[in-house]
Tab-separated table of C-alpha atoms and ligand atoms in Angstrom:
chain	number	residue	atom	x	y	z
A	1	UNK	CA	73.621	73.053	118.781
A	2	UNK	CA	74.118	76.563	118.106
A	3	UNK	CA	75.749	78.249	115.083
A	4	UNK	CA	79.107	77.578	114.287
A	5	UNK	CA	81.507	80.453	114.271
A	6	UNK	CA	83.655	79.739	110.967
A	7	UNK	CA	86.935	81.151	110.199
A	8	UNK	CA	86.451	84.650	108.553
A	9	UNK	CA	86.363	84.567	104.548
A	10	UNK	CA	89.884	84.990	102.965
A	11	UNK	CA	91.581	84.226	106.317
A	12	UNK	CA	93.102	80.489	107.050
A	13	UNK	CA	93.803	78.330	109.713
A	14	UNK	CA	97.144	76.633	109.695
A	15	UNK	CA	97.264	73.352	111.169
A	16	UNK	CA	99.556	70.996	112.641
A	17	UNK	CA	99.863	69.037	109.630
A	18	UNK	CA	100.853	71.961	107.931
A	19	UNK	CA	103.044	74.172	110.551
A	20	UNK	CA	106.145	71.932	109.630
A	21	UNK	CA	106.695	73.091	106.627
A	22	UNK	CA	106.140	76.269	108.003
A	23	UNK	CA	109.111	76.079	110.059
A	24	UNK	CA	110.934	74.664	107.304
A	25	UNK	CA	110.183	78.165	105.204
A	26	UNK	CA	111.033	80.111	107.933
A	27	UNK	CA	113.954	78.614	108.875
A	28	UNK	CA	115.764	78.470	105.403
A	29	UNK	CA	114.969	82.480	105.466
A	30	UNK	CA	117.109	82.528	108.598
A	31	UNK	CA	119.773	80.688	107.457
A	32	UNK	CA	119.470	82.235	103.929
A	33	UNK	CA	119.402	85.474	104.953
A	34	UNK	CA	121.728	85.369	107.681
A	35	UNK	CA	124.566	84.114	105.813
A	36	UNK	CA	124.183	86.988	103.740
A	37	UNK	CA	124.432	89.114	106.729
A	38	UNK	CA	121.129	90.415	107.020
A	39	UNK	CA	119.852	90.379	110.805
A	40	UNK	CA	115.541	89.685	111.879
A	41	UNK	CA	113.569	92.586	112.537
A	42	UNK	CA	110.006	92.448	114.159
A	43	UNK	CA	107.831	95.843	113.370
A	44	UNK	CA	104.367	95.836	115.129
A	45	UNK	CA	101.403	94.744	112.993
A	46	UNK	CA	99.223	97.904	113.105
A	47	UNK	CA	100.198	101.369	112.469
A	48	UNK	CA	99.150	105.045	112.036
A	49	UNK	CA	97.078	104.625	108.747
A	50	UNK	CA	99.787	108.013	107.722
A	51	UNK	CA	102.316	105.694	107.021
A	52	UNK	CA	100.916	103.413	104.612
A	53	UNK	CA	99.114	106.488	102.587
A	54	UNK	CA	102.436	108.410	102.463
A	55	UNK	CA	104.276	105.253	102.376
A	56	UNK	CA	102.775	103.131	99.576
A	57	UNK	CA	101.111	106.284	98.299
A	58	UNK	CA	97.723	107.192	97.760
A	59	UNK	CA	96.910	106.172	94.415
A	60	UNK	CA	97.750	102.795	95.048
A	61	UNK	CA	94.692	99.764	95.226
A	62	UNK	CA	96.392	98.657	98.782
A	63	UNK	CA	95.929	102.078	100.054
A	64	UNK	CA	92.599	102.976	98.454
A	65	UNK	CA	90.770	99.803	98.493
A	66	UNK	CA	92.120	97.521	100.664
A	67	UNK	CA	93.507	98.569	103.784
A	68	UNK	CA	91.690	97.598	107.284
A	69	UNK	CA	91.902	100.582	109.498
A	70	UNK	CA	89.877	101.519	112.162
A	71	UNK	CA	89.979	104.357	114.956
A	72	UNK	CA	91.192	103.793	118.726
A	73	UNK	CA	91.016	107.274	120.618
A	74	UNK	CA	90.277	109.145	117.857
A	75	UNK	CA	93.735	107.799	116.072
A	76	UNK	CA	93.795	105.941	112.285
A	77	UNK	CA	95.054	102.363	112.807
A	78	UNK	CA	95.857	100.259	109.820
A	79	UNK	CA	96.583	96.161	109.910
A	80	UNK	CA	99.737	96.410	108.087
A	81	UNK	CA	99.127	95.480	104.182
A	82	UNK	CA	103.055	95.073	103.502
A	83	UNK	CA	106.130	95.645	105.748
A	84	UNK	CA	108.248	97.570	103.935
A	85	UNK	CA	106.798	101.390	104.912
A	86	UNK	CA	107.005	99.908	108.528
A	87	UNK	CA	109.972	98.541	108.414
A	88	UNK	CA	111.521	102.518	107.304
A	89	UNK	CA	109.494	103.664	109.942
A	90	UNK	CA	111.608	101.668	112.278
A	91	UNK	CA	114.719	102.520	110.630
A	92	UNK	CA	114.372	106.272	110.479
A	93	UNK	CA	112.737	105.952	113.829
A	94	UNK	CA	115.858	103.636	115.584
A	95	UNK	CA	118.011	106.217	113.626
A	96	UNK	CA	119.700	103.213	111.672
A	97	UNK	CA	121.236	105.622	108.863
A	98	UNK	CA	124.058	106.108	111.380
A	99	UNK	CA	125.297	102.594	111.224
A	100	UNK	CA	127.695	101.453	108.583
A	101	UNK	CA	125.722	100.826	105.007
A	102	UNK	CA	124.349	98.500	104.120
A	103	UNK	CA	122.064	98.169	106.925
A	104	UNK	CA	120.214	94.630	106.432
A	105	UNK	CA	117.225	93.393	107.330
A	106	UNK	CA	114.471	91.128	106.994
A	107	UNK	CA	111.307	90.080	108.406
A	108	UNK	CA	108.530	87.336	108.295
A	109	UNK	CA	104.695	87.807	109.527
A	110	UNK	CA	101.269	88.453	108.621
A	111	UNK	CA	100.139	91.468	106.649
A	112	UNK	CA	96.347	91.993	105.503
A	113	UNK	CA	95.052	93.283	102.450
A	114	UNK	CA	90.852	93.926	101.997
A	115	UNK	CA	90.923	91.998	98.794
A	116	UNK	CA	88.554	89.836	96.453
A	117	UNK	CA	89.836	86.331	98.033
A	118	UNK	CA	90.815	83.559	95.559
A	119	UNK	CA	93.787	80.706	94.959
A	120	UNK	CA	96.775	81.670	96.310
A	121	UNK	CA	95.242	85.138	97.542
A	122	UNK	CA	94.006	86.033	100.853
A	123	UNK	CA	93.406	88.620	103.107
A	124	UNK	CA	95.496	87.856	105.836
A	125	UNK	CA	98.538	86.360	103.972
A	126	UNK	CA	102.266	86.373	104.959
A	127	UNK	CA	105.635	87.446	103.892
A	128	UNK	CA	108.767	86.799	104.073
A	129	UNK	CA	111.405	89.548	102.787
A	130	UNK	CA	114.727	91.699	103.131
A	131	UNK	CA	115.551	95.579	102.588
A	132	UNK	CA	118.552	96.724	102.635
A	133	UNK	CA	119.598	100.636	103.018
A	134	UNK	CA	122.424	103.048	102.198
A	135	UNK	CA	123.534	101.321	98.406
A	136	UNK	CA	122.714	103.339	95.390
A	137	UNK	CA	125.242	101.204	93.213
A	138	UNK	CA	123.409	98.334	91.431
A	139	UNK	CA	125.345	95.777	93.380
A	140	UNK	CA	122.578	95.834	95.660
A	141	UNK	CA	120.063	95.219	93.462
A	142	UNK	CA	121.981	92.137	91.976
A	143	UNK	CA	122.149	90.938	95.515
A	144	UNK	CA	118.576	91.157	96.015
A	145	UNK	CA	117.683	89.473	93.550
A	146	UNK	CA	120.291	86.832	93.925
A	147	UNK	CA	119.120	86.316	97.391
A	148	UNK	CA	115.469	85.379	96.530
A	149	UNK	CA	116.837	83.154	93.982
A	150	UNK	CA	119.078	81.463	96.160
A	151	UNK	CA	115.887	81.474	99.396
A	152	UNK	CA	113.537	79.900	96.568
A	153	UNK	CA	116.280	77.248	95.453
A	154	UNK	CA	117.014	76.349	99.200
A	155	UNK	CA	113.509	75.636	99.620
A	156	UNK	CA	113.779	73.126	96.276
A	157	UNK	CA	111.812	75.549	94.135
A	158	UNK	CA	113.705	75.978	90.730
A	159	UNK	CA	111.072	76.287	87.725
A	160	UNK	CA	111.202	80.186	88.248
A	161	UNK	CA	110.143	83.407	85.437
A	162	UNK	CA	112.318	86.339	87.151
A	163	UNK	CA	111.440	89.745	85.137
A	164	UNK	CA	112.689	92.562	85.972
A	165	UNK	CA	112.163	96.654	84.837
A	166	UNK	CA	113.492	99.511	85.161
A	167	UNK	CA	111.011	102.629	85.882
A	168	UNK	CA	113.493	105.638	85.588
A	169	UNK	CA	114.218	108.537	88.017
A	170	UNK	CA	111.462	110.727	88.822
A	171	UNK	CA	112.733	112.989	86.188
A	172	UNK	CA	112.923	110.636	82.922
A	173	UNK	CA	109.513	108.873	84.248
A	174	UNK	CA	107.268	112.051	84.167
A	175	UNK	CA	108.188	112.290	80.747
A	176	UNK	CA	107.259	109.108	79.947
A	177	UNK	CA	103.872	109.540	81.650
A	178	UNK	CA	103.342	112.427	79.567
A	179	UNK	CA	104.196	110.739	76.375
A	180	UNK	CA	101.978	107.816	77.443
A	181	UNK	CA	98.994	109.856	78.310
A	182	UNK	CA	99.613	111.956	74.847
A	183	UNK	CA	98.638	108.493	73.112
A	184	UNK	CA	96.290	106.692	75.669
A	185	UNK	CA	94.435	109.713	75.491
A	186	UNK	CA	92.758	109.379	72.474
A	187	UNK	CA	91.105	106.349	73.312
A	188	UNK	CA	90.276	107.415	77.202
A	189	UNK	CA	86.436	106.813	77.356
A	190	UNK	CA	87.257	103.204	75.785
A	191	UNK	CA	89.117	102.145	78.932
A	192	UNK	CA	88.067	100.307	82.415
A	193	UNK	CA	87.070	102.301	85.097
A	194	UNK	CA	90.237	101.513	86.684
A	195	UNK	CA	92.662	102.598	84.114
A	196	UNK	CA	90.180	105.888	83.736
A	197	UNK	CA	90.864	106.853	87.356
A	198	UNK	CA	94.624	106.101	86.961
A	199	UNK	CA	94.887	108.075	83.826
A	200	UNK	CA	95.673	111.436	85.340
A	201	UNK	CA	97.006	110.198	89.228
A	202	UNK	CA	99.155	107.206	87.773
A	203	UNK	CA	99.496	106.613	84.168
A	204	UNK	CA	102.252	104.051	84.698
A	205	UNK	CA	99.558	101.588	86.615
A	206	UNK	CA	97.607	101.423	83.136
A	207	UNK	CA	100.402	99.458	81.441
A	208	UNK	CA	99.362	96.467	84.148
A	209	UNK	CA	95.807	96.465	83.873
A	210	UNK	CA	94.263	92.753	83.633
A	211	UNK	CA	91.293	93.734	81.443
A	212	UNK	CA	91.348	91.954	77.945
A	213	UNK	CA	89.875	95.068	76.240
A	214	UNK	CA	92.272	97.727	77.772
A	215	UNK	CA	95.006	95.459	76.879
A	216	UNK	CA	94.176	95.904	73.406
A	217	UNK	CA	94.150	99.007	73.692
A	218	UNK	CA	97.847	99.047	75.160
A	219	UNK	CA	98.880	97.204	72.443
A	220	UNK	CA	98.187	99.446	69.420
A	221	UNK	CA	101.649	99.814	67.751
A	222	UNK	CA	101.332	103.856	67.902
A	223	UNK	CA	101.420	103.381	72.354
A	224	UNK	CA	103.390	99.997	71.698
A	225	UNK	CA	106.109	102.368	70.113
A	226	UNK	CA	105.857	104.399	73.352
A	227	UNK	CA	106.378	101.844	75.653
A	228	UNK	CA	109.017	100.240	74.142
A	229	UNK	CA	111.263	102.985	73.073
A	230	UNK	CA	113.664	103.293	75.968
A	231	UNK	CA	112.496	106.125	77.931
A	232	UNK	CA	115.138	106.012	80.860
A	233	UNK	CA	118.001	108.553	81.069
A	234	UNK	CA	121.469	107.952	80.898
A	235	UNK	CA	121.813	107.367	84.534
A	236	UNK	CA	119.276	104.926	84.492
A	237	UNK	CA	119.976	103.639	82.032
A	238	UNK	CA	123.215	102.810	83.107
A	239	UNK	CA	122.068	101.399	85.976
A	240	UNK	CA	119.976	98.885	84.240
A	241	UNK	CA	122.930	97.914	82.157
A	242	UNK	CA	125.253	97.235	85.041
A	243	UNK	CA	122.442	95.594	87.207
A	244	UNK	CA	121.657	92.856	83.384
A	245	UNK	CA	125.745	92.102	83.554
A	246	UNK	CA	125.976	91.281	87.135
A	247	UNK	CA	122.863	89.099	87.099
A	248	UNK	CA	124.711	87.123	83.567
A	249	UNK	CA	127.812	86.999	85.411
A	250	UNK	CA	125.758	85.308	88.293
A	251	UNK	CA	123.583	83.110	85.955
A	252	UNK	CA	120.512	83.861	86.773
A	253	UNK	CA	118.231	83.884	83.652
A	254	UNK	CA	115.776	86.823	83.803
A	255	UNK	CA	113.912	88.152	81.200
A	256	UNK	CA	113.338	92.186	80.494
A	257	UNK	CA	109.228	93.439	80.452
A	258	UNK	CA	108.509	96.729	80.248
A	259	UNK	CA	104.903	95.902	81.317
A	260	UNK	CA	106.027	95.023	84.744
A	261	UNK	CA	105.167	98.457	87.141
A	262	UNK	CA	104.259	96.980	90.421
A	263	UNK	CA	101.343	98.603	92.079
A	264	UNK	CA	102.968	100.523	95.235
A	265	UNK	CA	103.831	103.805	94.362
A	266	UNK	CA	107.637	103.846	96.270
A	267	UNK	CA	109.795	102.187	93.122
A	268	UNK	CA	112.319	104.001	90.979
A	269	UNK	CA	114.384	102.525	88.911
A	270	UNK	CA	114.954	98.618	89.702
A	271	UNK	CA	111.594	96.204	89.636
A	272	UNK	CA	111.240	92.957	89.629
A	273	UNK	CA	108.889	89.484	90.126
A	274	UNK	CA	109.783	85.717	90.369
A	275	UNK	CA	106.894	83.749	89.005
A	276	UNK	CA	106.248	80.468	89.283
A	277	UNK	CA	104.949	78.384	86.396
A	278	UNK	CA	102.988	75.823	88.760
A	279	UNK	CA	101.017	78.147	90.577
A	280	UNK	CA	97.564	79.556	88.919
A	281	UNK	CA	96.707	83.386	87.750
A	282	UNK	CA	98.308	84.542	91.533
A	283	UNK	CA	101.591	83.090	90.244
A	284	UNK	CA	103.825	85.600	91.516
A	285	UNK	CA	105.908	84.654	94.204
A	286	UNK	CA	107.714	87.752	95.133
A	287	UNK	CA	108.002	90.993	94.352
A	288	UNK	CA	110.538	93.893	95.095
A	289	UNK	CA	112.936	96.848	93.973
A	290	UNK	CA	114.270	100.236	94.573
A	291	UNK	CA	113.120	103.017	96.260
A	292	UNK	CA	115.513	105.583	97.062
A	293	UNK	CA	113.013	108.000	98.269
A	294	UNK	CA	111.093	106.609	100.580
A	295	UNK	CA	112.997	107.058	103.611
A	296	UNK	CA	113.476	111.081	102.761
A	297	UNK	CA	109.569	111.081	102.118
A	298	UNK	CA	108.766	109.524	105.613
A	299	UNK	CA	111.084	112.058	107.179
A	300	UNK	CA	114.123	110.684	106.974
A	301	UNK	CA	118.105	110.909	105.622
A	302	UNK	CA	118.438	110.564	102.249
A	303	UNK	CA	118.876	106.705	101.965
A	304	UNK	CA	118.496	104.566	99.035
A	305	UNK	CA	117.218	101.246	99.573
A	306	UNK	CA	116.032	97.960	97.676
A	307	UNK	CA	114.259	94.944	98.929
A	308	UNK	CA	111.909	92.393	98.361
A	309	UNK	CA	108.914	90.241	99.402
A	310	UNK	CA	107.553	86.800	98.889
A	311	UNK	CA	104.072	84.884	99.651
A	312	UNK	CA	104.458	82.404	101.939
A	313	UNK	CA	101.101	80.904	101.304
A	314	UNK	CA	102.383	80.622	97.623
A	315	UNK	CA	105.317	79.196	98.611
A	316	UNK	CA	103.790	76.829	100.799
A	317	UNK	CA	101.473	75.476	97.714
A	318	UNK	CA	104.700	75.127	95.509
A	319	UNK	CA	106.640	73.014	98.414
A	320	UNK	CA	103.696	71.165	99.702
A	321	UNK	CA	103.982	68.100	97.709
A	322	UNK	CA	107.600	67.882	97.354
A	323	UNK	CA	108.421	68.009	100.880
A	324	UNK	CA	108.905	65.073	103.083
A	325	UNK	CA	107.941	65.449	106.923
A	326	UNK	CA	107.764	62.764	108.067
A	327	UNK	CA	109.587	61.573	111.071
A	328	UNK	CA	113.261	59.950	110.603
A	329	UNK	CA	112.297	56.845	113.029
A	330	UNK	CA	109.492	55.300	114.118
A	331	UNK	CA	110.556	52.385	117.363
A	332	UNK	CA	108.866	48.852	117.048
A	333	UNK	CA	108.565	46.668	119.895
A	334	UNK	CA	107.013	45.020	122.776
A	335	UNK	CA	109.357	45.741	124.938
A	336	UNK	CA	108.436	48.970	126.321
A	337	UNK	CA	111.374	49.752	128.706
A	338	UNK	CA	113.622	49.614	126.016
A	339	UNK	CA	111.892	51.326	123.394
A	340	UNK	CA	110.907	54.354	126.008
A	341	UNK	CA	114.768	54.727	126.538
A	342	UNK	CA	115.810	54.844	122.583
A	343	UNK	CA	113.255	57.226	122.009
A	344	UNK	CA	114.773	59.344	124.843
A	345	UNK	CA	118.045	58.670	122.941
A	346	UNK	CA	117.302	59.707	119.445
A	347	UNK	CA	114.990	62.789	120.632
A	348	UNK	CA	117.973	64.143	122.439
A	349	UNK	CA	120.315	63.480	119.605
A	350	UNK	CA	118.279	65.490	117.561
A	351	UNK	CA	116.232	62.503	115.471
A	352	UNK	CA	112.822	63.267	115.191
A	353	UNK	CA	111.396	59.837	116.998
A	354	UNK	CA	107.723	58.224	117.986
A	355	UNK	CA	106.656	54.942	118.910
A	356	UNK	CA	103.405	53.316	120.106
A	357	UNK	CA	102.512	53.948	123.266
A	358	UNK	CA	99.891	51.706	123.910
A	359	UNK	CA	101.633	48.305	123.433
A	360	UNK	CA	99.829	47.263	120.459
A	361	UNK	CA	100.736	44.353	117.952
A	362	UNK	CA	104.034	44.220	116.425
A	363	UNK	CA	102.292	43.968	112.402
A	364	UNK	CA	99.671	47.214	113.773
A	365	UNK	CA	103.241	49.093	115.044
A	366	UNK	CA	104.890	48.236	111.710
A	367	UNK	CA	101.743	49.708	110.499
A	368	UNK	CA	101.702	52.702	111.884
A	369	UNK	CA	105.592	53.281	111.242
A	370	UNK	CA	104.972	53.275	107.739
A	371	UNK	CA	102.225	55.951	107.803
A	372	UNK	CA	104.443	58.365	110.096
A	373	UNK	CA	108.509	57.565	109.814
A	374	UNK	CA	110.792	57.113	107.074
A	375	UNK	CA	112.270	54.534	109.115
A	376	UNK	CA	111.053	52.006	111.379
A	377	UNK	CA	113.603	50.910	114.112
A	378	UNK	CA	112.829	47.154	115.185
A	379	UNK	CA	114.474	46.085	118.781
A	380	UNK	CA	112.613	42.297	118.864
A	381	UNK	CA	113.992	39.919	121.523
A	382	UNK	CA	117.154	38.345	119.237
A	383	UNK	CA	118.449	42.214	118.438
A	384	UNK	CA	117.966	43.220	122.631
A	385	UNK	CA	120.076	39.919	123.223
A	386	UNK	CA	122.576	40.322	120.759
A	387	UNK	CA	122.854	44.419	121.724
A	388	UNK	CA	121.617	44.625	117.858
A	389	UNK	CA	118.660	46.896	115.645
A	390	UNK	CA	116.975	45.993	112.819
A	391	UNK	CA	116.271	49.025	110.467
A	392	UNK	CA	113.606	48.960	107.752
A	393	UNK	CA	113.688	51.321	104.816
A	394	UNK	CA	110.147	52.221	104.575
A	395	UNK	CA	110.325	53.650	101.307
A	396	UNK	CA	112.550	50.668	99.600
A	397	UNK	CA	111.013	47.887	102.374
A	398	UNK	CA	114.588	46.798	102.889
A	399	UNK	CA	115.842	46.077	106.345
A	400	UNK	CA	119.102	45.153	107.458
A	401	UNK	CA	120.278	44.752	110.988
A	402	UNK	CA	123.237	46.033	112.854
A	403	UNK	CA	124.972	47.064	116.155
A	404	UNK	CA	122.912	48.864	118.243
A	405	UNK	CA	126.297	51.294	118.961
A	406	UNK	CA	126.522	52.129	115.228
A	407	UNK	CA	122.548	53.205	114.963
A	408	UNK	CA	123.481	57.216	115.720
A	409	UNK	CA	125.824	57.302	113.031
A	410	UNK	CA	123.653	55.723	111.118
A	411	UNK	CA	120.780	58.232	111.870
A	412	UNK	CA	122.869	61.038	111.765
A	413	UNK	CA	124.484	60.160	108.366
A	414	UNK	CA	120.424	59.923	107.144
A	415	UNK	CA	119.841	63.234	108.718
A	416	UNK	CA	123.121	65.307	106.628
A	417	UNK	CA	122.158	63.922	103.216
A	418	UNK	CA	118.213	65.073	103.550
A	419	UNK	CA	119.604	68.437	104.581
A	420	UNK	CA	121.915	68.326	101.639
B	1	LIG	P1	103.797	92.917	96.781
B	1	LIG	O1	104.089	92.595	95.345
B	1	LIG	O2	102.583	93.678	97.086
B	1	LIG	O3	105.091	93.678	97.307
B	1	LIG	O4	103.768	91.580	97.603
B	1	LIG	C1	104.849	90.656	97.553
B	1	LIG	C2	104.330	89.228	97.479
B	1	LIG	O5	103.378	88.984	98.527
B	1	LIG	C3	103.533	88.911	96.205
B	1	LIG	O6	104.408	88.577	95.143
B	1	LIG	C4	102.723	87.713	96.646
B	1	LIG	O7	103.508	86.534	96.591
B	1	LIG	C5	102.431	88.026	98.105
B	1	LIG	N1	101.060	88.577	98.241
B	1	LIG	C6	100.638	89.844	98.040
B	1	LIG	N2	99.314	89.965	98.273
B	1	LIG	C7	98.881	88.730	98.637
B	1	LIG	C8	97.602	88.195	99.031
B	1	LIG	N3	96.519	88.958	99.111
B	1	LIG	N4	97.527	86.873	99.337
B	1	LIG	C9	98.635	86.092	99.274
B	1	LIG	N5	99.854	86.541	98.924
B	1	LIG	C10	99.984	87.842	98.620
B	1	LIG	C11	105.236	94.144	98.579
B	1	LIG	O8	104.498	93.859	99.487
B	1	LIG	C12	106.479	94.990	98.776
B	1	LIG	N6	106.501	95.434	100.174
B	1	LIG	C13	107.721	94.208	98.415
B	1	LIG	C14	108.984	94.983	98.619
B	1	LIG	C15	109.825	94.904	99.666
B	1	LIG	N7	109.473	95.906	97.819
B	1	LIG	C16	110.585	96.384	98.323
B	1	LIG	N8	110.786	95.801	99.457
């Protein structure tokens, strides 16, 4: 035998077991979404390498470290590592800043980042997410956030950390960098390479460094007092205030960390992350804010915008256990005839439906049921007779038989309470 080709490192396959719940994510994100009046948009999956440097900025670890780009006819190509620079692309492109604002959108698909591979990250990973154009006020930043919340909770996913930030304007932020580097300085040649090469080109990126020894650092009280003296200006401020209110008023429970910076470059003002607590050290499930100058720096109308992304892979991990897929009904007979033309009944009512094919036992059907259906559906030679069905509860093993005219209410009264 030659040598097997395996599946490249950081990259996985998903398999039929698993594309289920799949669906299930992606279809909560269109109903979600939808009813929130947010329509799908598709962007392609490469573009000109430009995009992402000016987009997510060069100083960023997506843009310097982790992008895969390559050259076709002496162009830069770059495997898209997030969607939102594309996704401005397309709307300055499409000239969307001459429909009525908001203009909402939001997307699901692949995106690749060059990056160490580990639990719950990868280098081909997927997102799903919205951004949403034309509103400065922080109504649209409540809605963002309320959105994810309310995408997360549809999917049964509750035990949820939302923090959010504020990172100024442009203006009140470079005078918080100053002040920042004024008292990091000092202790400079102490820091991670990282945090040494962000010093100067992004100052704000230090606050989020993971090394123990740099954290120390950060938390001398002299920068403490630095970081946690309110830095942003009135405006901002302001903002910040009004966006707090309108999440209380909503009830979501969010906490305020000053640490939180995101690492693409595009933010002002608004940030903000949902964690999970049963996911690992990758235990952020989405991540998102405002950035009111990105479409003006890709070349287009001044627009402000906020949006978010999640990790479907994350998501996936969280929902994997508590989600039930297995068929509604599983048919058990010997009498094939009938049994091919229930199945052919359910199936076209909408009832997910399977039965055995080869004729085996009844005990090695009733068997099988239990492994695939929540249900097993028994049509034996008293219920054909008496135009009856016997229906087993494989979860309680209690069965009860009835009229074989009532079994599609029955079915579809199953099918509204699990969607409930
Ligand atoms: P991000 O924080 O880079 O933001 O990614 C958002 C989410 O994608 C993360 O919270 C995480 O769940 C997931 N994610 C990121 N990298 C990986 C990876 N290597 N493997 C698995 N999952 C990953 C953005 O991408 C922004 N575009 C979000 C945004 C939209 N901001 C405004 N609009």
């Amino acid at each position: 035998m030659g040598n097997i080709i395996k599946v490249q490192k950081g990259t996985k396959d998903i398999l039929p077991s698993e594309v289920e719940l799949w669906h299930f994510m992606e279809q909560k994100a269109l109903e979600v979404f939808s009813y929130a009046g947010y329509s799908e948009i598709r962007t392609p999956i490469f573009e000109a390498t430009e995009l992402f440097a000016r987009g997510v900025g060069d100083t960023t670890d997506i843009v310097n470290k982790e992008m895969y780009t390559f050259e076709k006819s002496e162009r830069s190509i770059t495997l898209r590592p997030e969607n939102t620079a594309g996704v401005v692309r397309a709307f300055i492109e499409h000239g969307m800043h001459r429909l009525s604002a908001p203009v909402k959108l939001w997307y699901k698909g692949p995106m690749f980042r060059y990056e160490r591979p580990q639990a719950g990250r990868q280098r081909q990973f997927h997102q799903v997410g919205i951004e949403m154009f034309g509103i400065e006020q922080p109504t649209a930043d409540a809605e963002a956030i309320a959105i994810a919340v309310r995408y997360l909770n549809s999917l049964g996913l509750d035990d949820l950390d939302i923090e959010i930030n504020s990172l100024g304007c442009p203006k009140c932020r470079e005078e918080f960098k100053d002040k920042l580097k004024e008292v990091i300085k000092p202790h400079l040649n102490n820091l991670c390479e990282d945090c040494q090469n962000r010093f100067e080109k992004n100052p704000l990126r230090l606050l989020d460094c993971k090394v123990e020894s740099c954290k120390e650092i950060y938390a001398i009280p002299e920068i403490q007092a630095v970081i946690q003296n309110d830095f942003i200006c009135e405006e901002c401020a302001e903002h910040f205030e009004t966006l707090k209110m309108y999440l209380d008023n909503l009830g979501i429970n969010y906490s305020v960390n000053k640490l939180l910076v995101r690492g693409l470059d595009y933010y002002n003002r608004t940030v903000f992350e949902i964690k999970s607590n049963n996911l690992g050290s990758q235990n952020a499930v989405c991540g998102g804010g405002r950035y009111d100058s990105l479409v003006k720096n890709l070349g287009g109308t001044d627009t402000p915008a906020v949006g978010f992304a999640m990790g479907m892979e994350r998501l996936f991990s969280l929902i994997e256990d508590k989600q039930n897929t297995k068929l509604t009904a599983y048919v058990v007979s010997t009498n094939i005839e009938e049994t091919i033309k229930l199945i052919a009944e359910l199936r076209n009512n909408g009832i997910s439906a399977d039965f055995d094919m080869t004729n085996k036992k009844f005990t090695k059907q009733m068997e099988k049921a239990a492994k695939l259906a929540e249900y097993a559906l028994i049509l034996g030679d008293d219920e054909i007779l008496n135009n009856q069905i016997s229906i087993k509860d494989l979860n309680t093993s209690t069965q009860k038989t009835i009229n074989r005219n009532d079994l599609l209410v029955f079915l579809n009264q199953i099918k509204q309470a699990k969607h409930n």
